[in-house]
Amino acid sequence: MKRILKMILTGVLLFCTVFSIVGCFREKSEEEIARDYITRCAKIEVPTDSEIVYSISEESKGFVQGNTFQYTVFEFENEPTDWLNRNSFEEDKYGGEKFEMAFSGAVTFLPNEIEEIPQEFLPNFKEESYYYLRLEDVYFVYLPQKLWLIAIIPMG
């Protein structure tokens, strides 16, 4: 009886070990990596009903050194009003100079491994109204005209 119990217990432990090891090696998609990194750094989740239209990061380029640069643009089908309100985004109609300067500075000083971010994916603070939020060192800009949410995590 003890021998059968020992064999069952050994089998269960072996199964759990193999399952754990296989789970550790599951490769994440770039979208999962981008969303997870934003969640880790900002402590909020970007709604899953958004789609990434542009993303660049040191991690996607193979450079992982603790805090890494990431710039991601999400597009929504509908305005995420509840999400914006729940996360205390502030509306700004062509103002917020301190935020704009900090955001622009984060985009200006890119890591060497990152090429320039295409102009079409950068906010035009002079011509577009926007909602903004800064949590820790994560900058969020929501552009209602395009239904875009831009998240930038500068170099740490």
mmCIF file of C-alpha atoms in Angstrom:
data_model
loop_
_atom_site.group_PDB
_atom_site.id
_atom_site.type_symbol
_atom_site.label_atom_id
_atom_site.label_comp_id
_atom_site.label_asym_id
_atom_site.label_seq_id
_atom_site.Cartn_x
_atom_site.Cartn_y
_atom_site.Cartn_z
ATOM 1 C CA MET A 1 0.000 0.000 0.000
ATOM 2 C CA LYS A 2 2.820 2.396 0.903
ATOM 3 C CA ARG A 3 4.539 1.559 -2.359
ATOM 4 C CA ILE A 4 1.447 2.434 -4.442
ATOM 5 C CA LEU A 5 0.967 5.676 -2.525
ATOM 6 C CA LYS A 6 4.651 6.535 -3.035
ATOM 7 C CA MET A 7 4.350 5.859 -6.805
ATOM 8 C CA ILE A 8 1.222 8.029 -7.065
ATOM 9 C CA LEU A 9 2.860 10.840 -5.117
ATOM 10 C CA THR A 10 6.007 10.613 -7.260
ATOM 11 C CA GLY A 11 3.888 10.708 -10.423
ATOM 12 C CA VAL A 12 1.952 13.764 -9.242
ATOM 13 C CA LEU A 13 5.167 15.590 -8.285
ATOM 14 C CA LEU A 14 6.758 14.732 -11.621
ATOM 15 C CA PHE A 15 3.686 15.952 -13.492
ATOM 16 C CA CYS A 16 3.644 19.236 -11.523
ATOM 17 C CA THR A 17 7.360 19.783 -12.103
ATOM 18 C CA VAL A 18 7.097 19.217 -15.856
ATOM 19 C CA PHE A 19 3.991 21.411 -16.092
ATOM 20 C CA SER A 20 5.764 24.228 -14.204
ATOM 21 C CA ILE A 21 8.880 24.050 -16.373
ATOM 22 C CA VAL A 22 6.888 24.076 -19.615
ATOM 23 C CA GLY A 23 4.833 27.038 -18.364
ATOM 24 C CA CYS A 24 7.993 29.018 -17.637
ATOM 25 C CA PHE A 25 9.180 28.700 -21.214
ATOM 26 C CA ARG A 26 5.966 29.829 -22.893
ATOM 27 C CA GLU A 27 6.955 32.716 -25.070
ATOM 28 C CA LYS A 28 4.909 35.875 -24.616
ATOM 29 C CA SER A 29 3.718 37.895 -27.578
ATOM 30 C CA GLU A 30 4.965 41.466 -28.003
ATOM 31 C CA GLU A 31 1.492 42.661 -27.058
ATOM 32 C CA GLU A 32 1.551 40.687 -23.794
ATOM 33 C CA ILE A 33 5.040 42.021 -23.036
ATOM 34 C CA ALA A 34 3.954 45.629 -23.661
ATOM 35 C CA ARG A 35 0.754 45.355 -21.606
ATOM 36 C CA ASP A 36 2.486 43.514 -18.740
ATOM 37 C CA TYR A 37 5.286 46.084 -18.554
ATOM 38 C CA ILE A 38 2.811 48.982 -18.407
ATOM 39 C CA THR A 39 0.837 47.205 -15.692
ATOM 40 C CA ARG A 40 4.010 46.517 -13.666
ATOM 41 C CA CYS A 41 5.266 50.092 -13.936
ATOM 42 C CA ALA A 42 2.005 52.069 -13.665
ATOM 43 C CA LYS A 43 -0.120 49.673 -11.595
ATOM 44 C CA ILE A 44 -3.041 50.034 -14.025
ATOM 45 C CA GLU A 45 -4.112 47.815 -16.905
ATOM 46 C CA VAL A 46 -4.789 49.111 -20.385
ATOM 47 C CA PRO A 47 -8.226 47.847 -21.458
ATOM 48 C CA THR A 48 -8.079 44.663 -23.509
ATOM 49 C CA ASP A 49 -10.581 46.024 -26.030
ATOM 50 C CA SER A 50 -7.763 48.178 -27.403
ATOM 51 C CA GLU A 51 -5.367 47.134 -30.140
ATOM 52 C CA ILE A 52 -1.699 48.025 -30.384
ATOM 53 C CA VAL A 53 -1.026 50.015 -33.565
ATOM 54 C CA TYR A 54 2.607 50.850 -32.774
ATOM 55 C CA SER A 55 5.061 49.659 -30.154
ATOM 56 C CA ILE A 56 8.795 49.894 -29.707
ATOM 57 C CA SER A 57 10.849 48.888 -26.703
ATOM 58 C CA GLU A 58 14.308 47.822 -25.710
ATOM 59 C CA GLU A 59 12.865 44.450 -24.731
ATOM 60 C CA SER A 60 11.441 43.911 -28.222
ATOM 61 C CA LYS A 61 14.922 44.694 -29.566
ATOM 62 C CA GLY A 62 16.467 42.064 -27.275
ATOM 63 C CA PHE A 63 17.853 44.447 -24.655
ATOM 64 C CA VAL A 64 16.619 43.695 -21.148
ATOM 65 C CA GLN A 65 18.427 45.535 -18.375
ATOM 66 C CA GLY A 66 15.906 46.123 -15.593
ATOM 67 C CA ASN A 67 13.967 49.285 -16.361
ATOM 68 C CA THR A 68 13.724 49.547 -20.132
ATOM 69 C CA PHE A 69 12.255 52.101 -22.520
ATOM 70 C CA GLN A 70 8.853 51.400 -24.068
ATOM 71 C CA TYR A 71 6.565 53.491 -26.297
ATOM 72 C CA THR A 72 3.202 51.994 -27.188
ATOM 73 C CA VAL A 73 0.153 53.325 -29.035
ATOM 74 C CA PHE A 74 -3.193 51.642 -28.433
ATOM 75 C CA GLU A 75 -6.295 52.249 -30.550
ATOM 76 C CA PHE A 76 -9.856 51.898 -29.288
ATOM 77 C CA GLU A 77 -13.067 51.345 -31.226
ATOM 78 C CA ASN A 78 -15.033 53.421 -28.695
ATOM 79 C CA GLU A 79 -13.969 56.071 -26.241
ATOM 80 C CA PRO A 80 -12.914 54.417 -22.955
ATOM 81 C CA THR A 81 -14.645 57.097 -20.852
ATOM 82 C CA ASP A 82 -15.134 54.935 -17.756
ATOM 83 C CA TRP A 83 -11.512 53.789 -17.822
ATOM 84 C CA LEU A 84 -10.234 57.370 -18.237
ATOM 85 C CA ASN A 85 -12.395 58.574 -15.323
ATOM 86 C CA ARG A 86 -11.549 55.598 -13.096
ATOM 87 C CA ASN A 87 -7.831 56.299 -13.563
ATOM 88 C CA SER A 88 -8.150 60.072 -13.029
ATOM 89 C CA PHE A 89 -7.007 61.243 -16.460
ATOM 90 C CA GLU A 90 -7.029 65.008 -16.686
ATOM 91 C CA GLU A 91 -8.371 66.823 -19.705
ATOM 92 C CA ASP A 92 -6.202 69.477 -21.240
ATOM 93 C CA LYS A 93 -7.099 71.643 -24.158
ATOM 94 C CA TYR A 94 -3.770 72.894 -25.467
ATOM 95 C CA GLY A 95 -2.121 73.594 -22.099
ATOM 96 C CA GLY A 96 -0.356 71.404 -19.537
ATOM 97 C CA GLU A 97 3.113 72.684 -20.372
ATOM 98 C CA LYS A 98 4.883 70.803 -17.557
ATOM 99 C CA PHE A 99 3.433 67.492 -18.708
ATOM 100 C CA GLU A 100 4.132 68.259 -22.373
ATOM 101 C CA MET A 101 7.753 69.127 -21.621
ATOM 102 C CA ALA A 102 8.284 65.971 -19.552
ATOM 103 C CA PHE A 103 6.643 63.791 -22.208
ATOM 104 C CA SER A 104 8.623 65.411 -25.018
ATOM 105 C CA GLY A 105 11.848 65.043 -23.032
ATOM 106 C CA ALA A 106 11.179 61.313 -22.578
ATOM 107 C CA VAL A 107 10.696 60.933 -26.332
ATOM 108 C CA THR A 108 13.754 63.031 -27.173
ATOM 109 C CA PHE A 109 16.267 61.002 -25.168
ATOM 110 C CA LEU A 110 15.798 57.561 -26.673
ATOM 111 C CA PRO A 111 18.098 54.639 -25.944
ATOM 112 C CA ASN A 112 20.704 54.022 -28.649
ATOM 113 C CA GLU A 113 18.993 50.761 -29.659
ATOM 114 C CA ILE A 114 15.704 52.520 -30.471
ATOM 115 C CA GLU A 115 15.230 54.275 -33.762
ATOM 116 C CA GLU A 116 13.284 57.515 -33.938
ATOM 117 C CA ILE A 117 9.552 57.195 -33.269
ATOM 118 C CA PRO A 118 7.597 58.002 -36.459
ATOM 119 C CA GLN A 119 5.974 61.449 -36.314
ATOM 120 C CA GLU A 120 2.527 59.992 -37.052
ATOM 121 C CA PHE A 121 2.586 58.208 -33.670
ATOM 122 C CA LEU A 122 3.582 61.263 -31.626
ATOM 123 C CA PRO A 123 0.952 63.580 -30.129
ATOM 124 C CA ASN A 124 0.722 67.085 -31.534
ATOM 125 C CA PHE A 125 0.127 69.012 -28.316
ATOM 126 C CA LYS A 126 -0.293 72.293 -30.193
ATOM 127 C CA GLU A 127 -3.190 71.101 -32.386
ATOM 128 C CA GLU A 128 -4.902 68.281 -30.482
ATOM 129 C CA SER A 129 -6.824 68.266 -27.250
ATOM 130 C CA TYR A 130 -5.891 65.388 -25.009
ATOM 131 C CA TYR A 131 -6.265 63.699 -21.651
ATOM 132 C CA TYR A 132 -3.161 62.927 -19.672
ATOM 133 C CA LEU A 133 -1.950 60.994 -16.669
ATOM 134 C CA ARG A 134 1.449 60.499 -15.112
ATOM 135 C CA LEU A 135 1.937 57.601 -12.715
ATOM 136 C CA GLU A 136 5.415 57.128 -11.338
ATOM 137 C CA ASP A 137 7.554 57.387 -14.486
ATOM 138 C CA VAL A 138 4.846 56.318 -16.919
ATOM 139 C CA TYR A 139 3.252 58.947 -19.122
ATOM 140 C CA PHE A 140 -0.169 58.385 -20.677
ATOM 141 C CA VAL A 141 -1.760 60.574 -23.339
ATOM 142 C CA TYR A 142 -5.244 59.869 -24.658
ATOM 143 C CA LEU A 143 -6.109 61.538 -27.988
ATOM 144 C CA PRO A 144 -9.914 61.532 -28.373
ATOM 145 C CA GLN A 145 -9.767 62.597 -32.041
ATOM 146 C CA LYS A 146 -7.939 59.372 -32.946
ATOM 147 C CA LEU A 147 -9.164 57.163 -30.050
ATOM 148 C CA TRP A 148 -5.487 56.543 -29.261
ATOM 149 C CA LEU A 149 -3.834 55.950 -25.933
ATOM 150 C CA ILE A 150 -0.087 56.520 -25.904
ATOM 151 C CA ALA A 151 1.958 55.064 -23.055
ATOM 152 C CA ILE A 152 5.621 55.877 -22.662
ATOM 153 C CA ILE A 153 7.966 54.426 -20.081
ATOM 154 C CA PRO A 154 11.259 56.299 -20.357
ATOM 155 C CA MET A 155 14.642 54.789 -19.570
ATOM 156 C CA GLY A 156 14.953 54.000 -15.864
#
